[in-house]
CSV table of C-alpha atoms in Angstrom, one decimal:
chain,number,residue,atom,x,y,z
A,1437,MET,CA,91.4,76.9,89.1
A,1438,PRO,CA,87.8,76.8,87.9
A,1439,ASP,CA,85.8,79.5,89.6
A,1440,ASP,CA,83.1,77.1,90.8
A,1441,GLU,CA,85.5,74.6,92.4
A,1442,LEU,CA,85.9,74.3,96.2
A,1443,ILE,CA,89.0,72.4,97.4
A,1444,THR,CA,87.8,69.5,99.5
A,1445,ASP,CA,91.1,67.7,100.3
A,1446,ILE,CA,92.7,70.5,102.3
A,1447,ARG,CA,96.3,70.0,103.5
A,1448,CYS,CA,98.1,72.3,105.8
A,1449,ARG,CA,100.5,74.6,104.0
A,1450,SER,CA,103.1,74.1,106.8
A,1451,CYS,CA,102.8,70.7,108.5
A,1452,ARG,CA,100.8,68.9,105.7
A,1453,SER,CA,98.1,67.7,108.2
A,1454,ASP,CA,94.6,67.2,106.8
A,1455,GLN,CA,93.0,67.8,110.2
A,1456,GLY,CA,91.4,71.2,110.6
A,1457,GLU,CA,88.3,73.4,110.1
A,1458,ILE,CA,87.0,76.2,108.0
A,1459,VAL,CA,86.9,79.2,110.3
A,1460,LEU,CA,85.8,81.9,107.8
A,1461,ASP,CA,83.9,81.6,104.5
A,1462,ALA,CA,83.8,85.1,102.9
A,1463,GLY,CA,81.8,83.7,99.9
A,1464,ARG,CA,82.7,84.2,96.3
A,1465,GLN,CA,84.9,87.2,95.8
A,1466,PRO,CA,87.0,88.8,93.0
A,1467,THR,CA,90.7,88.6,93.4
A,1468,ALA,CA,92.1,91.8,95.0
A,1469,LYS,CA,95.2,91.4,92.9
A,1470,VAL,CA,93.7,92.8,89.7
A,1471,PHE,CA,92.0,96.2,89.5
A,1472,PRO,CA,90.4,96.6,86.0
A,1473,LYS,CA,90.3,99.8,84.0
A,1474,VAL,CA,87.2,101.8,84.9
A,1475,ASP,CA,85.8,101.3,81.3
A,1476,ASP,CA,86.6,97.6,81.1
A,1477,PRO,CA,83.2,96.0,80.4
A,1478,SER,CA,84.4,92.5,81.4
A,1479,GLU,CA,82.7,90.7,84.2
A,1480,ASP,CA,85.0,90.1,87.1
A,1481,PRO,CA,85.5,86.4,87.9
A,1482,LEU,CA,84.6,85.3,91.4
A,1483,TYR,CA,86.5,82.8,93.4
A,1484,PRO,CA,86.0,81.1,96.8
A,1485,LEU,CA,87.6,83.0,99.7
A,1486,ARG,CA,88.0,80.8,102.7
A,1487,MET,CA,90.2,80.5,105.8
A,1488,TRP,CA,91.1,77.1,107.2
A,1489,MET,CA,92.8,76.5,110.6
A,1490,CYS,CA,95.1,73.5,111.0
A,1491,GLY,CA,94.2,71.3,113.9
A,1492,GLN,CA,97.8,70.2,114.4
A,1493,CYS,CA,100.1,73.2,114.0
A,1494,HIS,CA,97.2,75.8,114.3
A,1495,LEU,CA,98.2,77.9,111.3
A,1496,ALA,CA,95.3,79.8,109.9
A,1497,GLN,CA,95.6,79.8,106.1
A,1498,LEU,CA,94.0,80.6,102.8
A,1499,VAL,CA,92.3,77.6,101.0
A,1500,GLU,CA,91.7,78.5,97.4
A,1501,ASP,CA,93.8,80.9,95.3
A,1502,PRO,CA,93.3,81.8,91.6
A,1503,ASP,CA,97.0,82.4,91.1
A,1504,THR,CA,96.6,85.7,89.3
A,1505,PRO,CA,99.6,88.2,89.1
A,1506,GLU,CA,99.8,91.0,91.6
A,1507,GLU,CA,99.1,94.5,90.1
A,1508,GLU,CA,99.9,98.0,91.4
A,1509,PRO,CA,99.9,98.1,95.2
A,1510,GLY,CA,98.1,100.8,97.1
A,1511,LEU,CA,99.8,103.6,99.0
A,1512,GLU,CA,101.3,102.3,102.3
A,1513,PRO,CA,100.6,104.5,105.3
A,1514,ASP,CA,103.3,106.6,107.0
A,1515,ALA,CA,102.7,104.4,110.0
A,1516,LEU,CA,104.5,101.6,108.2
A,1517,VAL,CA,107.6,103.7,107.7
A,1518,GLN,CA,107.6,104.8,111.3
A,1519,GLN,CA,107.2,101.2,112.5
A,1520,ALA,CA,110.1,100.1,110.3
A,1521,GLU,CA,112.3,102.7,112.0
A,1522,ASP,CA,111.3,101.5,115.4
A,1523,ALA,CA,111.7,97.8,114.5
A,1524,VAL,CA,115.3,98.2,113.2
A,1525,ALA,CA,116.2,100.3,116.2
A,1526,LYS,CA,115.1,97.5,118.4
A,1527,MET,CA,117.0,95.0,116.4
A,1528,ALA,CA,120.1,97.2,116.8
A,1529,ALA,CA,119.6,97.6,120.5
A,1530,ALA,CA,119.4,93.8,120.9
A,1531,GLY,CA,122.7,93.4,119.0
A,1532,ILE,CA,121.1,91.7,116.0
A,1533,VAL,CA,122.1,94.2,113.4
A,1534,GLY,CA,125.1,96.5,113.4
A,1535,GLU,CA,128.2,97.5,111.4
A,1536,GLY,CA,129.1,94.8,108.9
A,1537,THR,CA,126.1,92.6,109.5
A,1538,VAL,CA,125.5,90.4,106.5
A,1539,LEU,CA,121.7,90.5,105.9
A,1540,VAL,CA,119.1,89.2,103.5
A,1541,GLU,CA,115.6,90.7,103.4
A,1542,PHE,CA,112.5,89.0,102.1
A,1543,GLY,CA,110.1,91.8,101.6
A,1544,SER,CA,106.4,92.1,100.8
A,1545,PRO,CA,105.4,92.5,97.2
A,1546,HIS,CA,103.4,95.5,98.4
A,1547,GLY,CA,106.6,97.4,99.2
A,1548,GLY,CA,107.9,98.7,102.4
A,1549,SER,CA,111.5,97.5,102.3
A,1550,TRP,CA,113.7,98.2,105.4
A,1551,TRP,CA,117.0,98.3,103.4
A,1552,ASN,CA,117.5,102.0,103.5
A,1553,ILE,CA,117.1,101.9,107.3
A,1554,LEU,CA,119.2,98.8,107.7
A,1555,THR,CA,122.2,100.2,105.8
A,1556,ARG,CA,122.2,103.2,108.1
A,1557,TYR,CA,123.0,100.7,110.9
A,1558,GLY,CA,125.8,99.1,108.9
A,1559,ALA,CA,124.0,96.1,107.3
A,1560,ARG,CA,125.1,94.9,103.9
A,1561,PRO,CA,123.9,92.2,101.5
A,1562,PRO,CA,126.0,88.9,101.2
A,1563,GLU,CA,128.6,88.4,98.6
A,1564,PRO,CA,127.9,85.5,96.1
A,1565,GLY,CA,128.0,82.2,98.1
A,1566,GLU,CA,128.2,84.0,101.5
A,1567,LEU,CA,125.8,83.0,104.2
A,1568,ALA,CA,124.0,85.7,106.2
A,1569,ASP,CA,124.2,86.7,109.8
A,1570,VAL,CA,120.5,87.8,109.7
A,1571,VAL,CA,117.5,87.1,107.5
A,1572,VAL,CA,114.5,89.4,107.9
A,1573,ASP,CA,111.1,88.6,106.5
A,1574,ASN,CA,109.1,91.8,106.3
A,1575,LEU,CA,105.5,90.7,105.7
A,1576,GLY,CA,106.8,88.5,103.0
A,1577,MET,CA,106.3,84.8,103.9
A,1578,MET,CA,102.6,85.1,104.1
A,1579,HIS,CA,102.7,85.4,100.2
A,1580,ASP,CA,104.2,81.9,99.8
A,1581,ALA,CA,101.7,79.1,99.1
A,1582,ASP,CA,104.1,76.4,100.5
A,1583,GLN,CA,104.9,77.6,104.0
A,1584,ALA,CA,107.2,74.7,104.8
A,1585,ASP,CA,109.3,75.4,101.8
A,1586,ALA,CA,109.3,79.2,102.4
A,1587,LEU,CA,110.6,78.7,105.9
A,1588,GLU,CA,113.3,76.3,104.8
A,1589,ARG,CA,114.5,78.8,102.1
A,1590,ARG,CA,114.8,81.6,104.6
A,1591,THR,CA,116.7,79.6,107.3
A,1592,SER,CA,119.0,77.9,104.7
A,1593,LEU,CA,120.6,81.2,104.0
A,1594,LEU,CA,121.9,81.7,107.5
A,1595,LYS,CA,125.2,80.9,109.3
A,1596,PRO,CA,124.9,78.4,112.1
A,1597,ASP,CA,124.7,81.2,114.7
A,1598,GLY,CA,122.5,83.4,112.5
A,1599,THR,CA,119.2,85.0,113.4
A,1600,VAL,CA,115.9,84.9,111.4
A,1601,LEU,CA,113.2,87.5,112.0
A,1602,PHE,CA,109.6,87.6,110.9
A,1603,GLN,CA,107.3,90.6,110.9
A,1604,PHE,CA,103.6,89.7,110.6
A,1605,HIS,CA,100.1,91.0,111.2
A,1606,THR,CA,99.2,88.8,114.1
A,1607,LEU,CA,96.1,86.7,114.0
A,1608,ALA,CA,95.3,87.9,117.6
A,1609,SER,CA,94.8,91.4,116.3
A,1610,ILE,CA,92.8,90.2,113.3
A,1611,VAL,CA,90.4,88.3,115.5
A,1612,ALA,CA,90.2,90.9,118.3
A,1613,GLY,CA,89.5,93.6,115.7
A,1614,GLY,CA,87.1,91.5,113.6
A,1615,GLN,CA,89.4,92.2,110.7
A,1616,TRP,CA,87.9,89.4,108.6
A,1617,ASN,CA,88.8,91.2,105.3
A,1618,ALA,CA,92.5,90.8,106.1
A,1619,LEU,CA,91.8,87.5,104.3
A,1620,ARG,CA,92.5,87.8,100.6
A,1621,HIS,CA,93.7,85.8,97.7
A,1622,GLY,CA,97.5,85.8,97.5
A,1623,HIS,CA,97.9,86.0,101.3
A,1624,PHE,CA,98.3,82.3,102.2
A,1625,ALA,CA,99.1,82.4,106.0
A,1626,TYR,CA,97.8,84.3,109.1
A,1627,TYR,CA,100.1,83.7,112.0
A,1628,SER,CA,99.5,83.7,115.7
A,1629,THR,CA,102.7,84.1,117.7
A,1630,PRO,CA,102.5,80.6,119.2
A,1631,ALA,CA,101.7,79.0,115.8
A,1632,LEU,CA,104.8,80.6,114.1
A,1633,ALA,CA,107.0,79.8,117.1
A,1634,GLY,CA,105.8,76.2,116.7
A,1635,MET,CA,106.5,76.2,113.0
A,1636,LEU,CA,110.1,77.3,113.8
A,1637,ASP,CA,110.5,74.7,116.5
A,1638,SER,CA,109.4,71.9,114.2
A,1639,VAL,CA,112.4,72.6,111.9
A,1640,GLY,CA,115.0,73.1,114.7
A,1641,TRP,CA,114.8,76.8,115.3
A,1642,ALA,CA,113.9,78.3,118.7
A,1643,ALA,CA,111.9,81.6,118.9
A,1644,THR,CA,113.8,83.8,121.3
A,1645,THR,CA,112.1,87.2,121.6
A,1646,ALA,CA,109.4,89.3,120.1
A,1647,TRP,CA,108.3,93.0,119.9
A,1648,TRP,CA,104.7,94.1,119.4
A,1649,PHE,CA,103.8,97.2,117.3
A,1650,PRO,CA,100.4,98.9,116.8
A,1651,LEU,CA,100.7,98.7,113.0
A,1652,TYR,CA,97.5,97.2,111.4
A,1653,GLY,CA,95.9,97.0,114.9
A,1654,GLY,CA,98.7,94.7,116.1
A,1655,SER,CA,101.9,93.4,114.4
A,1656,VAL,CA,104.8,91.3,115.8
A,1657,LEU,CA,108.5,91.1,115.0
A,1658,LEU,CA,109.6,87.6,116.1
A,1659,ALA,CA,113.3,86.5,116.3
A,1660,ALA,CA,114.6,82.9,116.3
A,1661,ARG,CA,118.0,81.2,116.5
A,1662,ARG,CA,119.1,77.5,116.2
A,1663,ASP,CA,120.2,77.4,119.9
A,1664,GLY,CA,118.0,80.1,121.3
A,1665,GLU,CA,116.1,80.4,124.5
A,1666,ARG,CA,112.7,82.1,124.9
A,1667,ASP,CA,112.8,85.3,126.9
A,1668,GLN,CA,110.1,86.8,129.1
A,1669,ALA,CA,108.7,89.2,126.5
A,1670,LEU,CA,108.1,86.3,124.0
A,1671,THR,CA,106.7,84.0,126.8
A,1672,ASP,CA,104.3,86.7,127.9
A,1673,LEU,CA,103.1,87.3,124.3
A,1674,ILE,CA,102.6,83.6,123.6
A,1675,VAL,CA,100.7,83.2,126.9
A,1676,SER,CA,98.4,86.1,126.1
A,1677,GLU,CA,97.6,84.9,122.6
A,1678,GLU,CA,97.0,81.4,123.8
A,1679,ALA,CA,94.7,82.8,126.5
A,1680,ALA,CA,92.8,84.8,123.8
A,1681,GLY,CA,92.1,81.5,122.0
A,1682,MET,CA,94.4,81.8,119.0
A,1683,LEU,CA,94.9,78.0,119.0
A,1684,LYS,CA,91.2,77.3,119.1
A,1685,ALA,CA,89.2,77.1,115.8
A,1686,ASP,CA,85.9,78.0,117.6
A,1687,VAL,CA,87.4,81.3,118.7
A,1688,VAL,CA,88.9,82.2,115.4
A,1689,ARG,CA,85.6,81.4,113.8
A,1690,GLY,CA,84.3,84.6,115.3
A,1691,LEU,CA,85.6,86.2,112.1
A,1692,GLN,CA,82.5,84.8,110.4
A,1693,HIS,CA,80.2,86.9,112.6
A,1694,ALA,CA,82.5,89.9,112.0
A,1695,ALA,CA,82.2,89.5,108.2
A,1696,ASP,CA,78.4,89.7,108.4
A,1697,ASP,CA,78.4,92.5,111.0
A,1698,MET,CA,80.9,94.8,109.3
A,1699,SER,CA,79.5,94.4,105.8
A,1700,GLY,CA,75.9,94.9,107.0
A,1701,GLY,CA,77.0,98.0,109.0
A,1702,LEU,CA,78.8,99.5,106.1
A,1703,ARG,CA,75.7,99.3,103.8
A,1704,GLN,CA,73.4,100.6,106.6
A,1705,PHE,CA,75.7,103.6,107.2
A,1706,ILE,CA,75.9,104.6,103.6
A,1707,GLU,CA,72.2,104.3,103.1
A,1708,ALA,CA,71.5,106.3,106.2
A,1709,GLU,CA,73.9,109.1,105.1
A,1710,ARG,CA,72.3,109.2,101.6
A,1711,ALA,CA,68.8,109.3,103.1
A,1712,ALA,CA,69.9,112.3,105.2
A,1713,GLY,CA,71.1,114.1,102.1
A,1714,ARG,CA,74.8,113.6,102.8
A,1715,THR,CA,77.4,112.6,100.2
A,1716,VAL,CA,79.8,109.7,100.9
A,1717,TRP,CA,83.1,109.0,99.2
A,1718,GLY,CA,85.8,106.4,100.0
A,1719,TYR,CA,89.6,106.7,100.5
A,1720,SER,CA,92.2,104.1,99.9
A,1721,ALA,CA,91.7,101.5,97.2
A,1722,ALA,CA,93.1,98.8,99.5
A,1723,SER,CA,92.9,95.1,98.9
A,1724,ARG,CA,90.9,94.7,102.1
A,1725,ALA,CA,88.2,97.0,100.8
A,1726,VAL,CA,87.5,94.7,97.8
A,1727,ALA,CA,85.8,91.9,99.8
A,1728,LEU,CA,84.1,94.4,102.2
A,1729,LEU,CA,82.4,96.3,99.3
A,1730,CYS,CA,81.4,93.1,97.6
A,1731,ARG,CA,80.0,91.4,100.7
A,1732,ALA,CA,78.1,94.6,101.6
A,1733,GLN,CA,76.8,94.9,97.9
A,1734,VAL,CA,78.0,98.5,97.7
A,1735,GLY,CA,78.6,99.7,94.2
A,1736,PRO,CA,78.8,103.1,92.4
A,1737,ASP,CA,75.1,103.7,93.0
A,1738,LEU,CA,75.9,104.0,96.8
A,1739,LEU,CA,79.6,105.0,96.7
A,1740,PRO,CA,80.4,107.1,93.7
A,1741,ALA,CA,84.2,106.8,94.0
A,1742,ILE,CA,87.2,105.9,96.1
A,1743,ALA,CA,90.2,108.3,96.1
A,1744,ASP,CA,93.7,106.8,96.4
A,1745,GLY,CA,96.9,108.5,97.2
A,1746,GLY,CA,99.0,106.3,94.9
A,1747,GLY,CA,98.7,107.0,91.2
A,1748,GLY,CA,98.8,103.4,89.9
A,1749,LYS,CA,95.1,102.7,90.4
A,1750,HIS,CA,93.7,106.0,89.1
A,1751,GLY,CA,91.4,105.3,86.2
A,1752,ARG,CA,90.7,101.8,87.4
A,1753,ARG,CA,87.8,100.4,89.5
A,1754,MET,CA,87.4,98.2,92.5
A,1755,PRO,CA,87.0,94.6,91.3
A,1756,GLY,CA,83.6,93.1,91.9
A,1757,SER,CA,81.8,96.3,93.1
A,1758,GLY,CA,82.8,98.5,90.1
A,1759,VAL,CA,83.5,101.6,92.3
A,1760,PRO,CA,85.8,104.0,90.3
A,1761,ILE,CA,89.2,104.9,91.8
A,1762,THR,CA,90.2,108.6,91.5
A,1763,ALA,CA,92.9,111.0,92.6
A,1764,PRO,CA,92.4,112.8,96.0
A,1765,GLY,CA,92.0,116.1,94.2
A,1766,GLN,CA,88.7,114.9,92.6
A,1767,MET,CA,87.4,114.0,96.0
A,1768,VAL,CA,88.3,117.4,97.4
A,1769,SER,CA,86.4,119.0,94.5
A,1770,ALA,CA,83.4,116.9,95.2
A,1771,LYS,CA,83.2,118.2,98.8
A,1772,PRO,CA,81.9,115.0,100.4
A,1773,ASP,CA,80.2,115.1,103.8
A,1774,THR,CA,81.7,111.8,104.8
A,1775,VAL,CA,84.8,109.9,103.6
A,1776,LEU,CA,85.0,106.2,104.4
A,1777,LEU,CA,88.6,105.3,105.2
A,1778,PHE,CA,89.4,101.7,104.3
A,1779,ILE,CA,92.8,101.6,106.2
A,1780,ALA,CA,92.6,102.9,109.7
A,1781,ASP,CA,96.4,103.5,109.9
A,1782,LEU,CA,96.1,106.2,107.3
A,1783,LEU,CA,93.9,108.5,109.5
A,1784,PRO,CA,96.7,110.8,110.9
A,1785,GLU,CA,98.2,111.0,107.5
A,1786,VAL,CA,95.1,111.9,105.5
A,1787,ARG,CA,94.1,114.5,108.1
A,1788,ARG,CA,97.4,116.2,107.4
A,1789,THR,CA,97.6,115.7,103.6
A,1790,VAL,CA,93.9,116.2,102.7
A,1791,PRO,CA,92.9,118.9,105.3
A,1792,GLU,CA,90.2,120.2,103.0
A,1793,ILE,CA,87.8,117.4,103.9
A,1794,GLU,CA,87.4,118.6,107.6
A,1795,ALA,CA,88.0,122.2,106.7
A,1796,LYS,CA,84.8,122.1,104.5
A,1797,GLY,CA,82.8,120.4,107.2
A,1798,GLY,CA,83.3,116.8,106.2
A,1799,HIS,CA,84.5,114.0,108.4
A,1800,TRP,CA,86.4,110.8,108.2
A,1801,GLN,CA,84.8,107.5,109.1
A,1802,ILE,CA,86.9,104.3,109.5
A,1803,ALA,CA,85.0,101.7,107.5
A,1804,ASP,CA,86.2,98.8,109.6
A,1805,GLU,CA,84.6,100.3,112.8
A,1806,LEU,CA,81.1,100.2,111.4
A,1807,HIS,CA,78.7,97.5,112.6
A,1808,VAL,CA,75.1,96.6,112.2
A,1809,GLY,CA,73.2,99.4,113.9
A,1810,TYR,CA,76.5,101.2,114.1
């Protein structure tokens, strides 16, 4: 895709409708799938980064994507592992998974498979040609450009009385938290619970129940069956998200204000810290930090480095902004006064694993909580 081309004939990735609205335009951004080496002099190409909301099925979705390969993922928070344990325990308590359950998992390319936990409860993969009792999509389907095809592939693997489950970072939490930078290239769909339930209903599957988790500010595990009936927990969740406006483009468009507010607040905060003689570093070279740094126009002159707990990105730089990525030990040696944390879920973990920051008088600041005037 040429980097100066905007798609004008937008079709829904699920229902194929051409009726909808742009609800977030994050401007021209580098892809967060490629982290160049720190000494790579090449200019990072920029691409449109826009979210469109279908007026028919209400799926919020990525418009343009440069289709570049995914590189080394960042370190996932301990909270993701803890939530996985909780989710599988709830599936077992509901009788969805147990000894001998034939199960297929569609995982995220960022890691975080549930298989080790599922096997403890007795699940096993299917034999060749065998249909599954359960299909679990663990933050996976959002990475499929064709959402209708992705849904068909998952449900086609099930027995007639099988159950399909989807874990997703719900649009309700994205909007409520102003998490505009959850939008990124390669992430094609942003589901509200009523929108995903509607997608399932359109292909003959009925959403039956759902569990809510605090991961990423609000994640949902939704279950569906061919002959299922909606329970009270799911009904309440759908009602609450509809009341919050998750089927209304003008409400979801609040993410546009959040993009301006958060990026402006980040730059203001760093400039104020530096003016006060305080040093600022970052932690977690997360994909969501890419757009935030670029929109805030924060480079190495303001933020000297970002430490990352995973080794795959060390010696690389943040695309677009050029901020170097280093090991946590280098950050500790630098003794920063403030560390901007780009994934809020990591806070309990980094306080435990990098205690030197606070022990030496520094403090952690969650980047996403900064606003203009902070």
